[in-house]
Each structure stands twice: as C-alpha cells, then as structure tokens.
Coordinates of C-alpha atoms in Angstrom, one line a residue:
X148 CA -35.9 -100.0 -28.1
X149 CA -34.0 -102.9 -29.4
X150 CA -33.8 -106.1 -27.4
X151 CA -30.5 -107.0 -25.8
X152 CA -28.2 -109.0 -28.0
X153 CA -26.6 -112.4 -27.2
X154 CA -23.5 -110.7 -25.9
X155 CA -25.4 -109.3 -22.9
X156 CA -24.9 -111.3 -19.6
X157 CA -27.4 -112.3 -17.0
X158 CA -27.3 -111.8 -13.2
X159 CA -26.4 -114.6 -10.9
X160 CA -29.3 -117.0 -10.4
X161 CA -29.1 -116.6 -6.7
X162 CA -30.2 -113.0 -7.2
X163 CA -33.8 -114.2 -6.8
X164 CA -32.9 -115.4 -3.3
X165 CA -31.7 -111.9 -2.5
X166 CA -34.9 -110.4 -3.7
X167 CA -37.2 -112.6 -1.7
X168 CA -35.1 -112.7 1.4
X169 CA -37.0 -109.8 2.9
X170 CA -40.1 -111.9 2.9
X171 CA -38.3 -114.6 4.9
X172 CA -37.0 -111.9 7.3
X173 CA -40.6 -110.6 7.7
X174 CA -41.8 -114.1 8.6
X175 CA -39.0 -114.6 11.2
X176 CA -39.8 -111.2 12.7
X177 CA -43.5 -112.0 12.9
X178 CA -42.7 -115.4 14.5
X179 CA -40.5 -113.8 17.1
X180 CA -43.4 -111.5 18.0
X181 CA -45.5 -114.5 18.5
X182 CA -43.3 -115.7 21.4
X183 CA -43.8 -112.4 23.3
X184 CA -47.5 -112.0 22.7
X185 CA -50.4 -113.1 24.9
X186 CA -52.0 -114.9 21.9
X187 CA -49.2 -117.0 20.2
X188 CA -51.6 -118.9 18.0
X189 CA -53.1 -115.7 16.6
X190 CA -49.7 -114.1 16.1
X191 CA -48.4 -117.2 14.3
X192 CA -51.4 -117.1 11.9
X193 CA -50.9 -113.4 11.3
X194 CA -47.2 -113.9 10.6
X195 CA -47.9 -116.7 8.2
X196 CA -50.5 -114.7 6.3
X197 CA -48.3 -111.6 6.1
X198 CA -45.2 -113.4 5.0
X199 CA -47.2 -115.5 2.5
X200 CA -48.8 -112.5 0.9
X201 CA -45.5 -110.7 0.8
X202 CA -43.8 -113.7 -0.8
X203 CA -46.5 -114.1 -3.4
X204 CA -46.2 -110.4 -4.3
X205 CA -42.4 -110.4 -4.3
X206 CA -41.3 -113.6 -5.9
X207 CA -42.9 -113.1 -9.4
X208 CA -41.5 -109.6 -9.6
X209 CA -38.0 -110.8 -8.5
X210 CA -38.1 -113.5 -11.1
X211 CA -39.3 -111.1 -13.8
X212 CA -36.6 -108.6 -12.8
X213 CA -33.9 -111.3 -13.1
X214 CA -35.1 -112.4 -16.5
X215 CA -35.2 -108.9 -17.9
X216 CA -31.9 -107.7 -16.5
X217 CA -28.9 -107.8 -18.9
X218 CA -25.5 -106.0 -18.8
X219 CA -22.5 -105.6 -21.0
X220 CA -19.1 -104.0 -20.0
X221 CA -16.3 -102.9 -22.2
X222 CA -13.4 -100.5 -21.8
X223 CA -15.6 -97.9 -23.5
X224 CA -18.9 -98.2 -21.8
X225 CA -21.2 -100.1 -19.5
X226 CA -24.6 -101.0 -20.9
X227 CA -27.5 -102.0 -18.6
X228 CA -30.8 -103.3 -19.9
X229 CA -33.5 -103.7 -17.1
X230 CA -37.1 -103.1 -16.2
X231 CA -40.3 -105.1 -15.9
X232 CA -43.1 -102.7 -16.7
X233 CA -40.9 -99.8 -17.8
X234 CA -38.0 -101.0 -20.0
X235 CA -34.8 -99.1 -19.7
X236 CA -31.5 -99.3 -21.5
X237 CA -28.7 -97.3 -19.9
X238 CA -25.3 -96.6 -21.5
X239 CA -22.6 -95.2 -19.1
X240 CA -19.3 -94.2 -20.8
X241 CA -16.3 -95.3 -18.8
X242 CA -14.8 -91.8 -19.0
X243 CA -17.7 -90.6 -16.8
X244 CA -17.2 -93.2 -14.1
X245 CA -15.7 -91.9 -10.9
X246 CA -15.7 -95.0 -8.8
X247 CA -16.5 -98.7 -9.1
X248 CA -17.3 -100.3 -5.7
X249 CA -17.9 -103.9 -4.9
X250 CA -20.2 -104.5 -1.9
X251 CA -20.9 -107.8 -0.3
X252 CA -23.4 -108.1 2.5
X253 CA -23.4 -111.0 4.9
X254 CA -26.0 -112.9 2.8
X255 CA -23.9 -112.2 -0.4
X256 CA -20.8 -113.7 1.3
X257 CA -22.8 -116.8 2.2
X258 CA -24.1 -117.2 -1.3
X259 CA -20.9 -116.2 -3.1
X260 CA -22.4 -113.1 -4.8
X261 CA -21.6 -109.4 -4.9
X262 CA -23.1 -106.1 -5.9
X263 CA -21.3 -103.7 -8.3
X264 CA -22.1 -100.0 -7.9
X265 CA -21.0 -97.5 -10.5
X266 CA -20.8 -93.8 -9.5
X267 CA -20.5 -90.9 -11.8
X268 CA -20.0 -87.1 -11.3
X269 CA -22.9 -85.1 -10.0
X270 CA -25.3 -87.9 -9.0
X271 CA -26.7 -88.3 -5.6
X272 CA -26.7 -92.1 -5.8
X273 CA -25.1 -94.9 -7.8
X274 CA -25.6 -94.3 -11.5
X275 CA -25.7 -98.0 -12.2
X276 CA -26.1 -101.0 -9.9
X277 CA -25.5 -104.7 -11.0
X278 CA -27.0 -106.8 -8.2
X279 CA -26.1 -109.6 -8.0
X280 CA -23.2 -111.4 -9.8
X281 CA -20.5 -113.8 -8.7
X282 CA -17.6 -112.4 -6.8
X283 CA -15.2 -113.2 -9.7
X284 CA -17.5 -111.6 -12.2
X285 CA -17.7 -108.4 -10.0
X286 CA -13.9 -108.1 -10.0
X287 CA -13.9 -108.7 -13.8
X288 CA -16.4 -105.8 -14.4
X289 CA -14.4 -103.5 -12.1
X290 CA -11.2 -104.2 -13.9
X291 CA -12.7 -103.7 -17.3
X292 CA -14.4 -100.4 -16.4
X293 CA -11.2 -99.0 -14.8
X294 CA -8.8 -99.7 -17.7
X295 CA -9.9 -96.6 -19.5
X296 CA -8.8 -94.3 -16.7
X297 CA -5.3 -93.4 -17.9
X298 CA -2.7 -93.0 -15.2
X299 CA -2.2 -89.4 -14.0
X300 CA 1.4 -88.2 -13.9
X301 CA 2.5 -87.9 -10.4
X302 CA 5.5 -86.2 -8.8
X303 CA 5.8 -88.9 -6.1
X304 CA 7.8 -92.0 -7.0
X305 CA 5.6 -95.1 -6.9
X306 CA 8.2 -96.9 -4.8
X307 CA 7.6 -94.3 -2.0
X308 CA 3.8 -94.8 -1.9
X309 CA 2.5 -96.4 1.2
X310 CA -0.8 -97.5 2.6
X311 CA -2.9 -97.3 5.8
X312 CA -4.3 -100.0 8.0
X313 CA -6.6 -100.1 10.9
X314 CA -5.8 -102.9 13.3
X315 CA -8.6 -104.5 15.4
X316 CA -7.2 -102.5 18.4
X317 CA -7.4 -99.2 16.5
X318 CA -10.9 -99.9 15.1
X319 CA -12.1 -100.6 18.6
X320 CA -10.4 -97.5 20.0
X321 CA -11.9 -95.3 17.3
X322 CA -15.4 -96.7 18.0
X323 CA -15.1 -95.4 21.5
X324 CA -15.1 -91.8 20.3
X325 CA -18.3 -92.2 18.2
X326 CA -21.9 -91.2 19.1
X327 CA -25.1 -91.9 17.2
X328 CA -27.2 -88.8 17.4
X329 CA -29.8 -90.1 15.0
X330 CA -30.6 -93.3 17.0
X331 CA -30.7 -91.2 20.2
X332 CA -33.2 -88.8 18.7
X333 CA -35.3 -91.6 17.4
X334 CA -35.5 -93.3 20.8
X335 CA -36.1 -90.0 22.6
X336 CA -39.0 -89.2 20.3
X337 CA -40.6 -92.5 21.2
X338 CA -40.6 -91.8 25.0
X339 CA -44.2 -91.3 26.2
X340 CA -45.3 -88.0 28.0
X341 CA -43.3 -87.2 31.2
X342 CA -46.3 -87.4 33.5
X343 CA -47.1 -91.0 32.4
X344 CA -43.4 -91.9 32.8
X345 CA -43.3 -90.5 36.3
X346 CA -46.4 -92.4 37.4
X347 CA -45.2 -95.7 35.9
X348 CA -41.7 -95.4 37.5
X349 CA -43.1 -94.5 40.9
X350 CA -45.5 -97.4 40.9
X351 CA -42.8 -99.8 39.7
X352 CA -40.4 -98.6 42.4
X353 CA -43.0 -99.1 45.1
X354 CA -43.8 -102.6 43.9
X355 CA -40.1 -103.5 43.4
X356 CA -38.8 -102.6 46.8
X357 CA -41.5 -101.3 49.0
X358 CA -39.2 -100.8 52.0
X359 CA -36.0 -100.1 50.1
X360 CA -34.3 -96.9 49.0
X361 CA -36.5 -96.6 45.9
X362 CA -39.4 -95.9 48.2
X363 CA -38.0 -92.4 48.6
X364 CA -38.9 -91.8 44.9
X365 CA -42.6 -92.3 45.7
X366 CA -42.5 -89.8 48.6
X367 CA -40.8 -87.0 46.7
X368 CA -42.7 -84.0 45.2
X369 CA -43.8 -84.2 41.5
X370 CA -41.2 -81.5 40.7
X371 CA -38.3 -83.5 42.2
X372 CA -39.6 -86.7 40.5
X373 CA -39.6 -84.9 37.2
X374 CA -36.0 -83.7 37.7
X375 CA -34.7 -87.1 38.7
X376 CA -36.5 -88.9 36.0
X377 CA -35.3 -86.4 33.3
X378 CA -31.8 -86.9 34.5
X379 CA -32.2 -90.7 34.3
X380 CA -33.7 -90.6 30.9
X381 CA -31.0 -88.2 29.6
X382 CA -28.2 -90.4 31.0
X383 CA -29.9 -93.5 29.4
X384 CA -30.2 -91.8 26.0
X385 CA -26.5 -90.7 26.2
X386 CA -25.4 -94.3 26.9
X387 CA -27.7 -95.7 24.1
X388 CA -26.3 -93.2 21.7
X389 CA -22.7 -94.0 22.6
X390 CA -23.3 -97.8 22.3
X391 CA -25.0 -97.4 19.0
X392 CA -22.2 -95.2 17.7
X393 CA -19.6 -97.7 18.8
X394 CA -21.4 -100.6 17.1
X395 CA -22.1 -98.8 13.9
X396 CA -18.6 -97.4 13.5
X397 CA -17.0 -100.8 14.4
X398 CA -19.2 -102.7 11.8
X399 CA -18.5 -100.1 9.1
X400 CA -14.7 -99.7 9.4
X401 CA -13.7 -103.2 10.6
X402 CA -10.5 -104.4 8.8
X403 CA -10.1 -101.0 7.1
X404 CA -7.2 -100.8 4.7
X405 CA -6.2 -98.3 2.0
X406 CA -3.5 -98.9 -0.6
X407 CA -2.0 -96.3 -2.8
X408 CA -0.8 -97.1 -6.3
X409 CA 0.6 -94.8 -9.0
X410 CA -2.9 -94.5 -10.6
X411 CA -5.6 -94.9 -7.9
X412 CA -6.6 -95.5 -4.3
X413 CA -7.8 -98.9 -3.3
X414 CA -9.9 -99.3 -0.2
X415 CA -11.5 -102.3 1.6
X416 CA -13.5 -102.3 4.8
X417 CA -16.6 -103.6 6.5
X418 CA -17.7 -106.4 8.9
X419 CA -21.1 -107.5 7.6
X420 CA -21.2 -105.6 4.4
X421 CA -17.7 -105.4 2.8
X422 CA -16.8 -102.6 0.4
X423 CA -14.0 -103.0 -2.2
X424 CA -13.6 -99.8 -4.1
X425 CA -11.0 -98.0 -6.2
X426 CA -10.8 -94.2 -6.8
X427 CA -8.6 -92.4 -9.3
X428 CA -6.4 -89.6 -7.9
X429 CA -7.8 -87.1 -10.5
X430 CA -11.3 -87.5 -9.1
X431 CA -10.3 -86.1 -5.7
X432 CA -11.4 -82.5 -5.2
X433 CA -10.2 -81.6 -1.7
X434 CA -9.2 -82.9 1.7
X435 CA -11.3 -82.6 4.9
X436 CA -9.6 -83.4 8.2
X437 CA -12.1 -83.7 11.0
X438 CA -11.9 -84.2 14.7
X439 CA -14.4 -84.0 17.6
X440 CA -13.4 -82.6 21.0
X441 CA -12.6 -86.0 22.6
X442 CA -10.6 -87.1 19.7
X443 CA -8.6 -83.9 19.6
X444 CA -7.7 -84.1 23.3
X445 CA -6.0 -87.5 22.5
X446 CA -4.6 -86.1 19.2
X447 CA -6.7 -88.3 16.8
X448 CA -8.1 -87.1 13.5
X449 CA -10.0 -88.4 10.5
X450 CA -9.2 -87.8 6.8
X451 CA -12.0 -87.7 4.2
X452 CA -11.7 -87.2 0.5
X453 CA -14.2 -85.0 -1.4
X454 CA -14.8 -86.6 -4.7
X455 CA -16.6 -85.7 -7.9
X456 CA -19.2 -88.5 -7.6
X457 CA -21.4 -89.1 -4.7
X458 CA -21.3 -92.3 -2.7
X459 CA -24.6 -93.2 -1.3
X460 CA -25.2 -91.7 2.1
X461 CA -21.8 -89.9 2.3
X462 CA -22.7 -86.6 0.5
X463 CA -19.6 -86.6 -1.7
X464 CA -17.1 -87.6 1.0
X465 CA -15.3 -90.9 1.3
X466 CA -13.2 -92.1 4.2
X467 CA -9.4 -92.3 3.6
X468 CA -8.1 -92.5 7.2
X469 CA -11.0 -92.9 9.6
X470 CA -8.8 -92.7 12.7
X471 CA -5.2 -91.5 12.6
X472 CA -2.5 -89.3 14.1
X473 CA -1.9 -85.9 12.6
X474 CA 1.6 -87.0 11.6
X475 CA 0.2 -90.0 9.8
X476 CA -2.2 -87.8 7.8
X477 CA 0.3 -85.2 6.9
X478 CA 2.7 -87.9 5.7
X479 CA 0.2 -89.8 3.6
X480 CA -2.2 -87.2 2.3
X481 CA 0.4 -85.3 0.1
X482 CA 1.1 -88.7 -1.6
X483 CA -2.6 -88.6 -2.8
X484 CA -2.3 -85.0 -3.9
X485 CA 0.7 -82.9 -3.2
X486 CA 0.4 -79.9 -0.9
X487 CA 2.5 -77.9 1.6
X488 CA 1.0 -76.7 4.9
X489 CA 1.4 -72.9 5.5
X490 CA 3.5 -71.6 8.3
X491 CA 1.0 -68.9 9.3
X492 CA -2.8 -68.5 9.1
X493 CA -5.0 -65.4 8.9
X494 CA -7.8 -64.9 11.5
X495 CA -11.2 -63.7 10.5
X496 CA -12.5 -60.3 11.7
X497 CA -12.7 -59.8 15.5
X498 CA -16.2 -58.3 14.8
X499 CA -17.3 -61.9 14.5
X500 CA -17.2 -62.0 18.4
X501 CA -19.7 -59.1 18.5
X502 CA -22.0 -60.7 15.9
X503 CA -22.1 -64.1 17.5
X504 CA -22.5 -62.7 21.0
X505 CA -25.5 -60.7 19.9
X506 CA -27.0 -63.8 18.3
X507 CA -26.5 -66.1 21.3
X508 CA -27.8 -63.4 23.6
X509 CA -31.0 -63.2 21.6
X510 CA -31.4 -67.0 21.6
X511 CA -31.2 -67.0 25.4
X512 CA -33.0 -63.7 26.2
X513 CA -36.2 -64.2 24.1
X514 CA -37.2 -67.6 25.4
X515 CA -36.3 -66.8 28.9
X516 CA -38.4 -63.6 29.0
X517 CA -41.4 -65.4 27.4
X518 CA -41.2 -68.3 29.9
X519 CA -40.8 -65.9 32.9
X520 CA -43.9 -63.9 31.9
X521 CA -46.1 -66.9 31.0
X522 CA -45.0 -69.5 33.5
X523 CA -42.6 -68.7 36.4
X524 CA -40.1 -65.9 37.2
X525 CA -37.6 -68.7 38.1
X526 CA -36.9 -68.9 34.4
X527 CA -34.8 -65.7 34.8
X528 CA -32.0 -67.9 36.1
X529 CA -31.4 -68.9 32.5
X530 CA -29.9 -65.4 32.0
X531 CA -26.8 -66.8 33.8
X532 CA -26.1 -68.7 30.5
X533 CA -25.3 -65.4 28.7
X534 CA -21.6 -65.5 29.6
X535 CA -21.4 -69.0 28.1
X536 CA -22.7 -67.6 24.8
X537 CA -20.0 -64.9 24.9
X538 CA -17.3 -67.5 25.6
X539 CA -18.5 -69.6 22.7
X540 CA -18.3 -66.5 20.4
X541 CA -14.7 -65.9 21.5
X542 CA -13.8 -69.6 20.9
X543 CA -15.3 -69.5 17.5
X544 CA -13.1 -66.6 16.6
X545 CA -10.0 -68.2 18.0
X546 CA -10.6 -71.5 16.0
X547 CA -11.4 -69.9 12.6
X548 CA -8.4 -69.3 10.4
X549 CA -7.5 -69.5 6.7
X550 CA -4.5 -69.3 4.5
X551 CA -3.8 -69.2 0.7
X552 CA -0.5 -71.0 0.1
X553 CA 1.2 -72.7 -2.9
X554 CA -2.0 -73.0 -4.9
X555 CA -4.2 -74.3 -2.1
X556 CA -6.7 -72.7 0.2
X557 CA -6.6 -73.8 3.8
X558 CA -9.6 -73.3 6.1
X559 CA -9.9 -74.3 9.8
X560 CA -13.2 -73.7 11.7
X561 CA -15.6 -75.0 14.4
X562 CA -15.0 -75.7 18.1
X563 CA -16.3 -79.1 19.0
X564 CA -16.5 -80.8 15.6
X565 CA -13.5 -79.2 14.0
X566 CA -12.9 -79.1 10.3
X567 CA -9.7 -78.4 8.4
X568 CA -10.1 -78.0 4.6
X569 CA -7.4 -78.3 2.0
X570 CA -8.7 -77.1 -1.4
X571 CA -6.6 -77.0 -4.6
X572 CA -7.3 -73.7 -6.4
X573 CA -7.6 -75.6 -9.8
X574 CA -10.5 -77.7 -8.4
X575 CA -12.7 -74.7 -7.7
X576 CA -16.1 -74.6 -9.4
X577 CA -17.6 -71.5 -8.0
X578 CA -16.9 -68.7 -5.5
X579 CA -19.6 -66.8 -3.8
X580 CA -19.7 -64.0 -1.3
X581 CA -22.8 -63.7 1.0
X582 CA -23.7 -61.4 3.8
X583 CA -26.6 -61.4 6.3
X584 CA -28.2 -58.2 7.5
X585 CA -26.0 -57.9 10.6
X586 CA -22.9 -58.8 8.5
X587 CA -23.6 -56.0 6.2
X588 CA -24.0 -53.6 9.1
X589 CA -20.6 -54.7 10.5
X590 CA -18.9 -54.7 7.1
X591 CA -18.4 -58.5 7.1
X592 CA -19.2 -61.3 4.6
X593 CA -19.1 -65.1 4.3
X594 CA -16.8 -66.5 1.6
X595 CA -18.1 -69.8 0.2
X596 CA -16.1 -72.3 -2.0
X597 CA -17.8 -74.8 -4.2
X598 CA -16.1 -77.8 -5.8
X599 CA -17.6 -80.6 -7.9
X600 CA -19.7 -82.9 -5.7
X601 CA -19.6 -80.7 -2.6
X602 CA -22.8 -82.1 -1.1
X603 CA -25.1 -80.2 1.2
X604 CA -24.6 -76.5 2.0
X605 CA -23.4 -77.4 5.5
X606 CA -20.5 -79.2 4.1
X607 CA -19.2 -76.4 1.9
X608 CA -15.9 -74.9 2.9
X609 CA -16.6 -71.4 4.2
X610 CA -14.8 -68.5 5.7
X611 CA -17.3 -66.7 7.9
X612 CA -17.0 -63.1 8.9
X613 CA -14.2 -61.8 6.7
X614 CA -13.8 -58.1 6.3
X615 CA -15.7 -57.0 3.2
X616 CA -12.6 -55.7 1.5
X617 CA -10.6 -58.9 2.4
X618 CA -13.3 -61.1 0.9
X619 CA -13.4 -59.3 -2.4
X620 CA -9.6 -59.2 -2.5
X621 CA -9.4 -62.9 -1.9
X622 CA -12.0 -63.5 -4.6
X623 CA -9.9 -61.7 -7.1
X624 CA -6.7 -63.5 -6.1
X625 CA -8.3 -66.9 -6.4
X626 CA -9.8 -66.0 -9.7
X627 CA -6.5 -64.9 -11.1
X628 CA -4.8 -68.1 -9.8
X629 CA -7.5 -70.2 -11.3
X630 CA -7.1 -68.7 -14.7
X631 CA -3.3 -69.3 -14.6
X632 CA -4.0 -73.1 -14.2
X633 CA -5.5 -73.1 -17.7
X634 CA -9.0 -74.2 -16.6
X635 CA -11.8 -72.9 -18.8
X636 CA -14.3 -71.4 -16.5
X637 CA -15.0 -70.4 -12.9
X638 CA -18.2 -68.9 -11.5
X639 CA -17.8 -66.0 -9.1
X640 CA -20.7 -64.2 -7.4
X641 CA -19.6 -60.8 -6.0
X642 CA -21.9 -59.3 -3.4
X643 CA -23.3 -55.8 -4.1
X644 CA -23.8 -53.7 -0.9

C-alpha cells in the first residue's frame, strides 16, 4: 500500500484532546465517588491509579492515530488513510454517498472542532468518519462531496418550497409525550429481590416516623406489603421513564429546523451534540408517519424519512418533522416527494379478529392454568382478561387498512403506536408473501414490502392477514406497475400452499 501523498490533509491537532478526554472523565468520576465513600483517601488513590493507567494507555494510541490519519476529498471521491497497527486506505466514490452529516458535541463546540460522518447505501453505520477537523473544514468537505449529486428534476416550483421549525415551546411540548422504555427496563432490572425491598422499606418506615402514618406499613401482612410496594415501584419506574424520555427527546431535537431546496433537504438539530446534515431527495425511499395514543388524542404526529443509507442508531429512518399537525405534514411531505392521498382504504380480512383472539386467549389461558395448578386457584381471576384480548383483536382489525393509489402503496396499522406508510412503487426492492400455520388454515397471508435500507424486520411495511387471493393479486399488480416504471429488477416471493 502506498503512503499518503502531500495532498492528503491532517486532522485538527485538538483531536488528541478528544481522544484522551475519556481518561479525564474517568478521573472526575472516580474523584466524585471518593466524596461519597467511607474511605476518601483510598478512593482518591484508586481514582488516581485508574486514570493514570488509562491515560498512559490512551494517550500514545491517540497520538499515533492522529499522526497516521490522512484524508483527501474531491468531487469524485473521498479518500481516507488511517490505522496504527492495521493500515487501511478507503476510497468512497461520491456517487455512493447518501448523506454527509456534521456532528458537534459539547466538547467539539468548546474546542471549535467537528466530526464529519459519511453514510452510504446498505451500511449499518457510517462508511467514513473524519474526527475531528475545524468547523470550517467540515463545511468545506460537506460542500465538496455533495457537488456531484446532480439536482433531480422536480415538479414543484422552488419558490413554493418551504421549511419546518420547532420552537422552544413545541420542543418542550413534544418531549412531554415521550417515554424511555430502555432506561425504565434498565433501572427495573437493577431492583433487588422483592423480599429484601419489603424488609428494608418496613424498617425505614418505622425508623422514619414510628408513630406516624407509615407505621401502618409495618403492621400490614406480607401480601399487602408486597402489593403496596409493587405499586410504588411501578409508579416510580413510570415517572423515571417519562422524565428520561422528556430529557432525551428535548436534548436531541432542540432547535430542530428543516429547509427544503430544489436539490436536497437540510436539517439542523441538537442541544449538546448538534447535527448538520443534508439529504438528496432521490435517496428517500418512503414516508413513515407515526403517532402514539396520547399524541393522536391531541392530533400530533411525527414524519420520518426512510433512506437508502443507515444513520447510526436510527435503522434507516431520519426525522423530518418530529412533532407536527397532520395538516402540516400533508402540506410539506408532497414537496419532498409528490403523492396524493387516496379517498378510500381497503380493510384486511375479518378473519384476523378470529386469529388474534385465539392467540391472545392462549397467551392468557396457558399461564393462568399453570399458575392455578402449581400455586393458587386465585390465579383463575386472570381469565377475566380474556374479553380484553378480544377487544384488542377487534381494534387491530379496525386500525389496519391499505390502498394502492397513483403509484403509491399506503398502509396504516397498529393501535397504540400507529404507523402510516407511504411507499412509492418505483422504490420497491422486494415483495414477499408469508403465512403462518393458522394463517394457512384460515386462507390468510402477510404481505411484506422491502425497500433499500429498510432496517429491522419489525420496521418493514406489512399488510397482515390479507385474503390469500387478494395478496397474490396485489403482488401481480405491484409487479406490473413496477415494470412500467422502467426499473430493471424486482424480487417477488410467492407463497406455495
């Protein structure tokens, strides 16, 4: 491998500070633990040793990585030369680049640096990362790499294109509707066994107010203690999850703005880590409009763009309008890619109610009978949940519709976290028909659509419980429409019964 030539550029010298910052953070964290410990001198010594060893191991590698890293950007390609022990030279043609994002963390803004992330089609993470360069150099790289993306002809006059802003009031309001399930699950998993919690709370309540109302807790039966404490823990976890969701959403979408130009979408957002990214219209595969139950009650929705490339952590979806009215989405989304909403939608088969009711009945019956036989007959009260499963089955049927209109496939599904897909036929990559054992017995099937960069299976657009004949007919219609667009190839998997 040839060495980098003189035309290759170096990273910003302050890159070394970024690399060793984690060692400084480890020292601060260890010092903070010293204050709370019973042996502060021992904790200070441990923190100094840990941070010193970490710094000694990190600093030389950071310096070597800085010395070895080179890059060169033209309108034709981006060339990156890096590696300490394993030397790598990566050439990324600009015609493969889907998105160029500039990210600036809080430390980057203090030091005046930025990180440039280059995303290409079909990768689960950034194809190339240049960390760190000056903010001006990051903008120069972004402009160079995007000059090769020729403007796509658009029916909408550029003078009519608009943008979207989220004011501080709207960002705060949107954060209220968020909930962090991951943080809640993490904290819940860290809770000690229930018996230990009950004993600790009872002892604490007696010590806190021996003659007060909390004394009742010490006099209750263990069963009542367990119920009360479980309710308290559940309430606390819900509050923690809501607060965490509020904070994370607010930090991420603070000062969100999206501007539309004749060639691309430009987005900026973030409180601590700011993101400055542009996306070409031709890279957009489909629209996904989402809304949870609380948002839908207040008529708020979220618009995501499914793109060819992956953005780290987003599984192929990038936010376009994180919190907007339906009228705002319907007014702006067609300017990104033209579509016309259908007047009517087709429901899936009513047999889906029978199939889902049977599934939910099994989920309730089997555990209930096992618990009743092994532990207590009181578990049979859980059979009262059966009507709830049947109601959910009915609601799933009522909220699942689809339509094929003006070259687009529209799919609406789910109850709580509702999804509304808008998929251009010309963007289809593969069509597949699947059927479980019970679906085959009922003459049903699941219709699955795949586009470039669709992400995980759970995020594929699907029509669940179509009649077998309707599914195969829809497959043939979509295939014929796809061929009429002049696209070369479409994968279709037809189920054999």
